[in-house]
Structures are given as C-alpha cells and as structure tokens.
Coordinates of C-alpha atoms in Angstrom, one line a residue:
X4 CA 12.7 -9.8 -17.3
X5 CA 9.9 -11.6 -15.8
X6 CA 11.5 -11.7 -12.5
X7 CA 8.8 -12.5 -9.5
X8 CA 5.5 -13.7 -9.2
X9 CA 3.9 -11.1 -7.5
X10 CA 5.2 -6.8 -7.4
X11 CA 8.8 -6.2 -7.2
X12 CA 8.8 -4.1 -4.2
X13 CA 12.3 -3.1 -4.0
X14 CA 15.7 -2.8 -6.0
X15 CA 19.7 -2.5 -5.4
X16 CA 22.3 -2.7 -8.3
X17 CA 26.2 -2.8 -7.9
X18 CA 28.1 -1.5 -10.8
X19 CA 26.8 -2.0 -14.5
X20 CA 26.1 -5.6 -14.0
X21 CA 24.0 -6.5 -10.7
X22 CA 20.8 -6.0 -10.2
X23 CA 18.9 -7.1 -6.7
X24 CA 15.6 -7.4 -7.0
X25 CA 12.8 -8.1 -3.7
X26 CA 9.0 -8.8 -4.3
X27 CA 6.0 -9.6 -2.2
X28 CA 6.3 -13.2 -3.6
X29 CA 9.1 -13.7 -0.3
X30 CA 11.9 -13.8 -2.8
X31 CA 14.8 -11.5 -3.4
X32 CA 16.8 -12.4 -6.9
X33 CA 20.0 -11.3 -7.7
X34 CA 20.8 -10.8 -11.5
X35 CA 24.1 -10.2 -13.7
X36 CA 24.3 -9.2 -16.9
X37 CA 24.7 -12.1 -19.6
X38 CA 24.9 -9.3 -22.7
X39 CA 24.8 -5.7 -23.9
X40 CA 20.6 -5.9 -23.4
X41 CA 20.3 -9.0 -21.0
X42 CA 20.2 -10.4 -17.6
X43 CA 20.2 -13.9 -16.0
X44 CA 18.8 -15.0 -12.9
X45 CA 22.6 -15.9 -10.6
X46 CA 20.8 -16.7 -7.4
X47 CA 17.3 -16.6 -5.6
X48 CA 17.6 -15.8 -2.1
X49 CA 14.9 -18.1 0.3
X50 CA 14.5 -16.9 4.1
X51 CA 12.1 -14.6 4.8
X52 CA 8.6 -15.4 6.1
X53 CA 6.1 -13.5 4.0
X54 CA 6.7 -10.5 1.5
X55 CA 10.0 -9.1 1.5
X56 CA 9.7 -5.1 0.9
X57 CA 13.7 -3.6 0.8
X58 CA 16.8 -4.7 0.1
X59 CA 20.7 -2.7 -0.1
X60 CA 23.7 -4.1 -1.1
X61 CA 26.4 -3.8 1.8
X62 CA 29.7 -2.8 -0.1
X63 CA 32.5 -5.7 -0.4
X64 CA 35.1 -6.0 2.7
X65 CA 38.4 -8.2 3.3
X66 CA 36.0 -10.6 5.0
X67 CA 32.9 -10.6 2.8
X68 CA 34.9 -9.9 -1.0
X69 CA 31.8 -9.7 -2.7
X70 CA 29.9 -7.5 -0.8
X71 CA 26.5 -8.2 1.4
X72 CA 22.8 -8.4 0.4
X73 CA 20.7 -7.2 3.1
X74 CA 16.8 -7.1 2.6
X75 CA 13.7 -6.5 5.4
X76 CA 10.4 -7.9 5.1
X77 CA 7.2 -8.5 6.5
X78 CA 8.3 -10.8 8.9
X79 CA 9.9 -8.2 11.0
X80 CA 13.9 -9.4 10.4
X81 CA 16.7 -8.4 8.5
X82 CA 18.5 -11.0 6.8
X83 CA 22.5 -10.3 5.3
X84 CA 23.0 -12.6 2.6
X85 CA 27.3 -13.5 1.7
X86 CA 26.8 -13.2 -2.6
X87 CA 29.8 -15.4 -2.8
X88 CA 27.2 -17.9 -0.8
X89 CA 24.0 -16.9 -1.1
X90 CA 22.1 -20.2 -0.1
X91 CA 20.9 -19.3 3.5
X92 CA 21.4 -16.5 5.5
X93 CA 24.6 -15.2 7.0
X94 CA 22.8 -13.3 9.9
X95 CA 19.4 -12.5 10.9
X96 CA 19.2 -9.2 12.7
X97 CA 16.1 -9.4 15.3
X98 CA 14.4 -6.2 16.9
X99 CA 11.8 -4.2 14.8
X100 CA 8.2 -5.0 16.0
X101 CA 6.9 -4.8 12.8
X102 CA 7.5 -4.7 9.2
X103 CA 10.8 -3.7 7.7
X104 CA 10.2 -1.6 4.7
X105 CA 13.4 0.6 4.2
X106 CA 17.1 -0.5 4.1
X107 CA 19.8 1.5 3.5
X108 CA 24.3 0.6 3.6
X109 CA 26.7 3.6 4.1
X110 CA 29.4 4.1 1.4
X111 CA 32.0 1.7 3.6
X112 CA 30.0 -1.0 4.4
X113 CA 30.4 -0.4 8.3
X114 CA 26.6 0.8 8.9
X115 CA 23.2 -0.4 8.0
X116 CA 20.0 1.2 8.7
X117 CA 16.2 -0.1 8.7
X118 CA 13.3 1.6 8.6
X119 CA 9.7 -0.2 10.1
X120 CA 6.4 0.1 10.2
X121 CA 7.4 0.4 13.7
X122 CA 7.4 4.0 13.3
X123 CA 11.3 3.8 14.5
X124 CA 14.6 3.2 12.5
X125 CA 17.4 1.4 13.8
X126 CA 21.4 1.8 13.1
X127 CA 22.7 -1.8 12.8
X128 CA 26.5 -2.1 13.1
X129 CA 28.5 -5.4 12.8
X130 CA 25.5 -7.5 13.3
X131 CA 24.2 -5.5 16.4
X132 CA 21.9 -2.2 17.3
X133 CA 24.0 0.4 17.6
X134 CA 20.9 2.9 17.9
X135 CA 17.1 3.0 18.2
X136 CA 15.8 6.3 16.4
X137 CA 12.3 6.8 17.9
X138 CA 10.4 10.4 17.4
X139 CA 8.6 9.2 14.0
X140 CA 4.6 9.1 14.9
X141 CA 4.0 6.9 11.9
X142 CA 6.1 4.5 9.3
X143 CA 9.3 5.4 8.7
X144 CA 9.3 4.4 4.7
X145 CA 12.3 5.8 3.8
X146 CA 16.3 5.8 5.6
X147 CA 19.7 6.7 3.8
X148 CA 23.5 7.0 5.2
X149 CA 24.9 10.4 4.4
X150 CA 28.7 10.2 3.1
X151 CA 29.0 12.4 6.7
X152 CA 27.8 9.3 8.7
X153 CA 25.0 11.2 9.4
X154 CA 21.5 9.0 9.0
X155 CA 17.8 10.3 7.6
X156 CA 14.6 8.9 7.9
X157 CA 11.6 10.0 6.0
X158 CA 7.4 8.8 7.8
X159 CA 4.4 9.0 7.0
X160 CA 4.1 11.9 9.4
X161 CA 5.4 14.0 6.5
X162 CA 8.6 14.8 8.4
X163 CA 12.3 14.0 7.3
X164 CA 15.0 13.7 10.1
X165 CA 18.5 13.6 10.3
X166 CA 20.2 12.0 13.0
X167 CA 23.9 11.5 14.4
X168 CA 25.2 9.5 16.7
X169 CA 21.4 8.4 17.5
X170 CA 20.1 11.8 18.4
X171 CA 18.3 14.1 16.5
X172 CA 19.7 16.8 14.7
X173 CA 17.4 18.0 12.1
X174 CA 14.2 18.1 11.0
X175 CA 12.7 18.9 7.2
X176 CA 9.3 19.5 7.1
X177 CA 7.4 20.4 3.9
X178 CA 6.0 17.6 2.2
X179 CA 2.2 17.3 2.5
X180 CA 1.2 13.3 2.8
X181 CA 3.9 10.3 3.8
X182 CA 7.9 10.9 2.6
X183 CA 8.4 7.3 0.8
X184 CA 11.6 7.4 -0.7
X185 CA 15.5 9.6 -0.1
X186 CA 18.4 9.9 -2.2
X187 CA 21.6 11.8 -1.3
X188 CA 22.5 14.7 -4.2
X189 CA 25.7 16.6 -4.2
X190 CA 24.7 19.8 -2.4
X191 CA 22.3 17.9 -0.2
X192 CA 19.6 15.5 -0.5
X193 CA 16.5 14.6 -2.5
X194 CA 12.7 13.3 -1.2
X195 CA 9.9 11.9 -2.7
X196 CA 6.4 11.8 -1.2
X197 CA 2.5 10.7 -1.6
X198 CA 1.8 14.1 -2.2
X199 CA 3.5 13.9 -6.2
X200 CA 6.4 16.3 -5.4
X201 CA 10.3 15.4 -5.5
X202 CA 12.1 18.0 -3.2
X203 CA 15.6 19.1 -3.1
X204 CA 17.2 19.9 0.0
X205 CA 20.3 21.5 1.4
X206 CA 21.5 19.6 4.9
X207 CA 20.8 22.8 7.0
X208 CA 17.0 22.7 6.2
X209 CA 16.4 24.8 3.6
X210 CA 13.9 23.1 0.5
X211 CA 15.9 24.2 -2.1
X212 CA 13.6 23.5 -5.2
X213 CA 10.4 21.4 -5.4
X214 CA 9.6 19.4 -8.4
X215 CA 6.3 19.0 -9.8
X216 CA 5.5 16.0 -12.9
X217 CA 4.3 12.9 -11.2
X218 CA 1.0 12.7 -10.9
X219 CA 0.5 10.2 -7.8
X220 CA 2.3 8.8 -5.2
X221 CA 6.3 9.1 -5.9
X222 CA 7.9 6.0 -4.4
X223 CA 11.0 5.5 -5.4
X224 CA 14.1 7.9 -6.1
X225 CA 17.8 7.0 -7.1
X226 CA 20.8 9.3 -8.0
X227 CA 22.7 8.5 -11.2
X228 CA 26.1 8.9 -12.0
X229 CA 25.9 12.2 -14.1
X230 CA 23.7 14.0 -10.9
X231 CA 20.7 13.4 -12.2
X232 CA 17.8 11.9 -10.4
X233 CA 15.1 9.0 -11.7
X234 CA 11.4 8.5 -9.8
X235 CA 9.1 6.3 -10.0
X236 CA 5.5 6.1 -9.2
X237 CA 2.2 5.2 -9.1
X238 CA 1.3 6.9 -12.5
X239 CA 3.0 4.1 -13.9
X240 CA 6.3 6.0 -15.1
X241 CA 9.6 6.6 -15.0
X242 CA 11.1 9.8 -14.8
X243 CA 14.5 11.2 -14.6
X244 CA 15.3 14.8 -13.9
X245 CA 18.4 17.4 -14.4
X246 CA 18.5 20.0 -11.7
X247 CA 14.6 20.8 -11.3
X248 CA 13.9 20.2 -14.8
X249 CA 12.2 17.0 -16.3
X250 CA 14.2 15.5 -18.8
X251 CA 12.7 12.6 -19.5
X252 CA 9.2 10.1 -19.1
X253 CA 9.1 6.5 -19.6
X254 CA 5.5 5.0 -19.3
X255 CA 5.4 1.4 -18.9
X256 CA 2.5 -0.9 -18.8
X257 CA 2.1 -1.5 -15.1
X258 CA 0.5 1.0 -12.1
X259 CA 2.9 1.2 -9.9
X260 CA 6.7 1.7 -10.2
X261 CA 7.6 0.7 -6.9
X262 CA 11.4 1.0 -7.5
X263 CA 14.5 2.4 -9.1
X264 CA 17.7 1.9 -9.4
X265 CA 20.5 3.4 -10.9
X266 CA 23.6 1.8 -12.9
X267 CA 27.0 2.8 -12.9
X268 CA 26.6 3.0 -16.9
X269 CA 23.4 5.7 -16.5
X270 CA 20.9 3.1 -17.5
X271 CA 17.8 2.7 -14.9
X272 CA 16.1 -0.3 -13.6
X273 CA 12.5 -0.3 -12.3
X274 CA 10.7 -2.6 -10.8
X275 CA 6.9 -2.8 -10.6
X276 CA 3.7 -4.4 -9.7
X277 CA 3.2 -7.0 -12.4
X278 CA 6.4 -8.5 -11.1
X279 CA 8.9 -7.2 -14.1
X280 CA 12.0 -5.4 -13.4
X281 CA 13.1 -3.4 -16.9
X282 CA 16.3 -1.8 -17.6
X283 CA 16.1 1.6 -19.9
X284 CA 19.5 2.8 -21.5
X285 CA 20.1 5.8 -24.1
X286 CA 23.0 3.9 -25.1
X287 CA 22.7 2.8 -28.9
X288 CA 24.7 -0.3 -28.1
X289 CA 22.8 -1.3 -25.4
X290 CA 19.3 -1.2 -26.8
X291 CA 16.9 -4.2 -27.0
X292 CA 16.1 -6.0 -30.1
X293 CA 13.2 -5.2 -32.4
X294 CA 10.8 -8.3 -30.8
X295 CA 11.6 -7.0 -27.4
X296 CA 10.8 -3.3 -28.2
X297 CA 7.8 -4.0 -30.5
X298 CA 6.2 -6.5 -27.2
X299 CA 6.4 -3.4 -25.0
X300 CA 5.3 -0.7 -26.7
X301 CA 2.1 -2.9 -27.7
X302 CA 2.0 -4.0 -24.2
X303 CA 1.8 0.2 -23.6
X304 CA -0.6 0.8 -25.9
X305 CA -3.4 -2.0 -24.8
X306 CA -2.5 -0.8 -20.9
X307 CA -6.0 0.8 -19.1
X308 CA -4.8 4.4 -18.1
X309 CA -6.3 6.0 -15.4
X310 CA -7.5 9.4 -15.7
X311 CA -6.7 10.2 -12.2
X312 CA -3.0 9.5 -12.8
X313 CA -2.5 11.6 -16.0
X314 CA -4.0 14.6 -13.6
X315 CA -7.4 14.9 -14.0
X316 CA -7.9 16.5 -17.2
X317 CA -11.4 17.8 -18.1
X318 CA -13.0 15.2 -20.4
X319 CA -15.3 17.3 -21.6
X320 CA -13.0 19.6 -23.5
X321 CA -10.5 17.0 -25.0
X322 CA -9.6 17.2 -28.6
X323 CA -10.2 14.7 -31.3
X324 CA -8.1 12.7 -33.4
X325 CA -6.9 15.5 -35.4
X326 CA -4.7 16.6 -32.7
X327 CA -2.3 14.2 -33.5
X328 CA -2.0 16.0 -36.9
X329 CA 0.1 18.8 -35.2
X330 CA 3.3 18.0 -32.9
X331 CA 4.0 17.9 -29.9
X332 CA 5.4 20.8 -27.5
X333 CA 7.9 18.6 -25.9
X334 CA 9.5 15.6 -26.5
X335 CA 7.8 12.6 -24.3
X336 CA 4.4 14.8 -23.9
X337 CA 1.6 13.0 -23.3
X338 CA -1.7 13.9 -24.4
X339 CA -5.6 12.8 -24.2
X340 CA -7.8 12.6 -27.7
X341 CA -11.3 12.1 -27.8
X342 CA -12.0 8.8 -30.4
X343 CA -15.7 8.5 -30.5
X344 CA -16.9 7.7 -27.1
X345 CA -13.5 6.4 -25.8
X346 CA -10.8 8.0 -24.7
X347 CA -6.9 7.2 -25.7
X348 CA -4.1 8.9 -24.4
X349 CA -0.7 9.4 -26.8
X350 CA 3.4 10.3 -26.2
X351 CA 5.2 12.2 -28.5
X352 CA 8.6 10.9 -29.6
X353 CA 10.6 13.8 -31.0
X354 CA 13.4 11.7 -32.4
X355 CA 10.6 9.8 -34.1
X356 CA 8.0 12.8 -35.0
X357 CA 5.2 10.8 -34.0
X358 CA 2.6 10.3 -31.8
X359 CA 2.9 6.8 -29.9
X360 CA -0.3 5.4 -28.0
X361 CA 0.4 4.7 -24.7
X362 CA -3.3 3.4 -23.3
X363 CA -7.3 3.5 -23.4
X364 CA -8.4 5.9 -20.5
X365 CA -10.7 5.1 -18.0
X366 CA -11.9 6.4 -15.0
X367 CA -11.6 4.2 -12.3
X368 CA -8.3 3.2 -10.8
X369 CA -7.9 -0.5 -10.6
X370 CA -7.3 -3.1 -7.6
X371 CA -3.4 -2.4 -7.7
X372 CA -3.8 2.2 -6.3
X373 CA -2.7 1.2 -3.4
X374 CA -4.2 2.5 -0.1
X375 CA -3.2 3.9 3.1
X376 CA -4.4 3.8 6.3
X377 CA -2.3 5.4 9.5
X378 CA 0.5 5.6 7.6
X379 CA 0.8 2.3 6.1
X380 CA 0.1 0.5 3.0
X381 CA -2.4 -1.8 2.3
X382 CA -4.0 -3.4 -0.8
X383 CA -7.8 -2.5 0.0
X384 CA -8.9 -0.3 2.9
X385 CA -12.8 -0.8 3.5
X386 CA -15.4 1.6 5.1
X387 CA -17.5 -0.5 7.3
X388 CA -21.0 1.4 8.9
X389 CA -21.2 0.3 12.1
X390 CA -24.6 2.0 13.1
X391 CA -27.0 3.9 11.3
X392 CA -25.8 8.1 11.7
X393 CA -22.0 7.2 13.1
X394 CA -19.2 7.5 10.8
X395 CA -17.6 4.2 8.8
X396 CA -15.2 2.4 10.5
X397 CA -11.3 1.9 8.4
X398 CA -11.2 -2.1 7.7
X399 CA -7.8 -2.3 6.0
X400 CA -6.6 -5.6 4.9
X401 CA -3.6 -6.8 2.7
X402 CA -4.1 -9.9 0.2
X403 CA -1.1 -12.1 1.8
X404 CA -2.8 -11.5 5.0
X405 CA -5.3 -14.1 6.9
X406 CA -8.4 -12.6 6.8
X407 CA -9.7 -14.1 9.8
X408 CA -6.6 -12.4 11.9
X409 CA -7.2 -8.8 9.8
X410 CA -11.1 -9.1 10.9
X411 CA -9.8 -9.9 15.0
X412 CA -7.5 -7.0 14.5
X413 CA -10.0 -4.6 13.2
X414 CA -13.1 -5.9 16.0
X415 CA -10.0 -5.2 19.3
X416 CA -9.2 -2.4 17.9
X417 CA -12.7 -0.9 17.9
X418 CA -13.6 -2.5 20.8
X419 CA -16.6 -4.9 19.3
X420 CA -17.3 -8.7 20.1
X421 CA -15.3 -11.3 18.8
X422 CA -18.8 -12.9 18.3
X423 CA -18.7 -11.5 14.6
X424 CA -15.0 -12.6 13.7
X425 CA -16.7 -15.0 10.7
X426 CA -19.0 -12.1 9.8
X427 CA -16.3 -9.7 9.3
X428 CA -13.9 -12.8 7.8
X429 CA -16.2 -13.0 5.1
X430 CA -17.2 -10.0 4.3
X431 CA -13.2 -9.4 3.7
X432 CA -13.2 -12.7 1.6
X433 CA -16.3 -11.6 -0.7
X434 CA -14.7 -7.9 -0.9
X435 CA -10.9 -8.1 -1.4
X436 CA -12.1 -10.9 -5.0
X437 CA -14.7 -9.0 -6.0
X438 CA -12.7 -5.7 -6.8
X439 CA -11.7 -6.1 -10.1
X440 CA -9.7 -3.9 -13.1
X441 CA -12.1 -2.4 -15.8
X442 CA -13.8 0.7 -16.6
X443 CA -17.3 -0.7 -15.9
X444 CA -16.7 -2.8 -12.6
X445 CA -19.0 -2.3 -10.0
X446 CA -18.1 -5.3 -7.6
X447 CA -20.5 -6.6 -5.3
X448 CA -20.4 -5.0 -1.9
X449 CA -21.9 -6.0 1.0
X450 CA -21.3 -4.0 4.5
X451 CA -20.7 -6.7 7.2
X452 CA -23.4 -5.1 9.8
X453 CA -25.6 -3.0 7.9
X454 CA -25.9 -5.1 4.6
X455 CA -25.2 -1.8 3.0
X456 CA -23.8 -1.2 -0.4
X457 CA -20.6 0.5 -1.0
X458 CA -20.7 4.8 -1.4

C-alpha cells in the first residue's frame, strides 16, 4: 500500500491482521486486513510534532481491550494511543531530551521502553519513569523487553546492554559501527548493525554465530513465528534467515528498508523510504493478483542499483549477457552482466528457472544512503573547509529541519560568529536541492567560506 508521504520509518503488527505503520510525514497508520492480499487504512493517528521514528503495540488489558499504540518521535514524547479510540492521545509521556527513535512493550503490557538520541533509554511503567538507563555514549537506536523482564539497548557506540531493575548487568560488545535494531530468539537474542552483520547471542555474552549477506546498514530485524529471523536494510532488501543460514532475498524497488515486521501467519511487512509498506507471504492463497505482481517486478527492474550495495564487485571483470544462458547457483542469486556499456544486475528464481532483472547499476548512491554523524542519522552531512590547511568541518542537516537553526547549531558548536548564520543558511539551502538521484549527477557545490567545490 501507498501508506505515507514521506519513509515509513517504523512498523508493529498484532496478529495476522494489524499492521502499524510510522513515517517521517508525522503520521502513524494503523491497518487491518480487508482480504486474503489486502489492507485498509482503519485509523491515522495525528499528535506528534515533526517525524515520528518508532512505534510498539502495548498488548490488550481489562482496561485498554484492544491493546495500546505507543510511538516516539522527533519531538522528544511518547504518545499511547487507546485503538478502540484512536482520535487523540491517551497519554503523552514527557522526559527524553531529544529524539525518540526506539520503542519497545514487554509480553504483558505492564512495561514500555524508549530509546533517544539522548544517548539514554528509559523504562516507562503505568504512565511514569520507572528507570533512567544512562551509560550509552551515543544514540541508543535499538531497546527490547526480554520475556525475563530484563531490558536491552543497542547505540551507536557499538555496544549492546542488558539491564535489570535499572542497573546494568551485561554488556555485548562485537559489532563494528552503530547496533540499530534487537529481536529476542529462543536461546537468546539477535542484533543488527551499520557494519552489515546480524549477530546471534546467548544472554551470558557469548556471540553465538554472526551472519554475513546484507550489504549495508541492517536496520531492522523481527522474529517470526517458525524461529526464523527477517532484516532489512539499506541494500534495498528483505531477507529472512533459518539458524545462520540465508533462506531467502526479496529486493524491492526502494533504498532503504527501514522496517520489518513479522505476522502471526509467517508473512513479513516492510516498510521503506518511498513511503510503501508491502506484505510478502509464501502462502499460495495469499498471493497478490497478476496487476499487482506484474507493477512490482517492473517497478524492480527500472530501479537504479547501486554498486556499493550489491558489494562492490569489480566492474571490470563482469560477464556478458550470455551468463544468463546458464543457471543460477542458488535460488534468489543475484548477479551483475555487462550489456554494452551499461551494467544490469539479475535474480534467479529457481521455481521459475529464470533470470529476473532487478535494476540498471550505477555507481553513485543516491540522496536517500543515509548519513551519520556522532551517532545519529541525518539526510546529508557536509564537509565545510573552514581555512586553507585545517581539516573540514561536519555540517549535518536533516530535510524537515530549519536550515537557519541547523546552520546556528553547527556555527555554536564550533565556536564561529553568528555573523555568517545567512551564509551558512544558504549554503545548506543550495546543497541539500541540488543533490539529486542519477548516475551522472554532479550537483553544484559551493563551500560556504572558501567558495570551494566539493571533493
């Protein structure tokens, strides 16, 4: 479904037939199924001031039959929405100092955790702070309730934590860039980080196996029903694994799968950065019809793939067409074949025998990579040379922010007069419009004090 206007940042689901979807537009939609293959909007929930980044679903209770919708957002709250009434906000919990980007409910419904880019996490119960978890020296992107009661967090500092009662127990380290995303496992837990790899841990620290297919940032991870485990990332697929072994790839025509959730039926939602959330099934009954199916697999095939996310394969020694005489090795392989002076990269569908296209390669990654800067994310992060021989200056700046506040931000932070708030301001302005998708683009670029170009 064409759910938001802007990227579907995070996803719940309750059952086989709710789906609750959150998106950088400042809407969170919740969706039930209306047939075997289709969902209807039921409610759109209107609160939040700016993007809203996380949502769980707070399981049902004598008082609340229908369960809670909580979801965190830019604007620093919480808000628990009544689905029975979901017009306005039942509560608004107040208390992280910046954005909320992680939410997670315990199996009862009795505890609800947020994670900020506040570099803390806090334990919310009945409406109030039951615990501050501080120690995190960056973001904590990721939190989940363990059926012990026991609470992790996963940062940017690469670190995973497990708390109880608000002090720390545990720590996991292993993971090489930012820890964005946690899902509980039977023997354990499972991670997902910037640096590609899935992990699987056991609770008493050990990294039990460390799963290697994504190639970018992992952010999202959700257990299904069978034990098996679905990612998504920002190589623009889907990917579901049994034990440490990659079952399945699903390429859709976005660049970033910001989210996943499972179904109590085994299918798997995503949602993603051109505002879609799609629901795949391996049930027969529950497949879509022929329009639907033909619509995205050409929107997969006209999609720009970039070479950086199908892992940097030497260009120089790619076969030609007549590669896609022979089979594949494995079902859902993807390969790149030289056509002339372009570059297409194929899937191969074993039920099928046949190579499908799945995109034109090109080099460049486009406006949506996104970029991060001290541990948090933004949508363009500039070098700026201040003087001639000194290192560049980080200007990081999100599109839904004012650019006039990001440039005062970025001049107190370095200590530098206000006096050039416009010049920075508009520099920002000129910038953030002129990057644009395409193999060729070479936006203009012009360095607020030096006049430089961009290296």
């Amino acid at each position: 479904v064409e759910a938001h206007t802007d990227d579907v940042r995070g996803l719940a689901s309750r059952g086989s037939d709710t789906v609750v979807s959150v998106s950088r537009d400042g809407t969170g939609k919740i969706w039930t199924r209306t047939g075997p293959s289709a969902f209807s909007e039921d409610s759109v929930l209107l609160g939040h001031r700016g993007f809203v980044t996380a949502v769980a679903l707070v399981p049902a209770s004598a008082k609340h039959p229908l369960g809670l919708v909580a979801t965190g957002a830019a604007d620093k709250t919480v808000c628990l929405w009544d689905r029975a009434a979901p017009g306005q906000p039942l509560a608004r919990l107040d208390g992280h100092t910046d954005n909320v980007c992680a939410l997670a409910a315990s199996a009862d419904g009795q505890v609800l955790v947020s994670g900020s880019w506040d570099k803390t996490a806090r334990v919310w119960v009945d409406g109030s702070c039951r615990h501050v978890l501080r120690g995190h020296q960056q973001t904590v992107w990721a939190v989940l309730v363990l059926d012990d009661g026991s609470v992790l967090t996963g940062s940017a500092d690469k670190l995973i934590r497990r708390w109880v009662d608000g002090a720390l127990v545990q720590t996991y380290a292993g993971h090489t860039d930012c820890v964005r995303c946690l899902a509980a496992t039977a023997d354990g837990f499972a991670s997902g980080s910037n640096d590609g790899s899935v992990r699987l841990w056991a609770l008493d620290g050990r990294c039990r196996a460390e799963l290697y297919g994504h190639t970018s940032f992992v952010y999202a991870i959700a257990a299904l029903p069978d034990g098996r485990l679905a990612t998504g990332g920002e190589d623009r697929s889907v990917r579901v694994w049994r034990g440490s072994e990659m079952e399945h790839t699903v390429l859709v025509p976005s660049t970033s799968v910001w989210a996943v959730a499972a179904l109590a039926n085994g299918d798997i939602a995503c949602g993603t950065n051109d505002g879609r959330v799609r629901v795949f099934t391996l049930d027969p009954a529950r497949v879509a019809g022929e329009a639907q199916l033909r619509a995205f697999e050409q929107a997969n095939a006209s999609y720009a793939v970039s070479s950086k996310t199908l892992g940097g394969v030497d260009m120089a020694r790619l076969p030609g067409v007549e590669r896609l005489d022979r089979p594949g090795d494995r079902n859902q392989q993807v390969i790149m074949v030289k056509d002339g002076a372009s570059v297409t990269a194929y899937q191969w569908e074993q039920d099928a025998a046949k190579w499908t296209k799945v995109g034109e390669v090109v080099d460049a990654v486009g406006q949506t990579q996104k970029q991060v800067f001290e541990g948090r994310e933004y949508d363009y992060v500039f070098d700026v040379d201040i003087q001639e021989g000194a290192p560049p200056l980080k200007l990081p700046f999100n599109a839904t922010e004012n650019p006039y506040s990001a440039a005062q931000a970025f001049l107190q932070r370095h200590e530098l007069s206000l006096d050039h708030i416009d010049t920075v301001a508009s520099f920002i302005i000129k910038n953030a419009d002129g990057v644009h998708l395409g193999p060729d683009s070479s936006p203009a670029y012009s360095d607020p004090f030096t006049g430089g170009s961009r290296y």
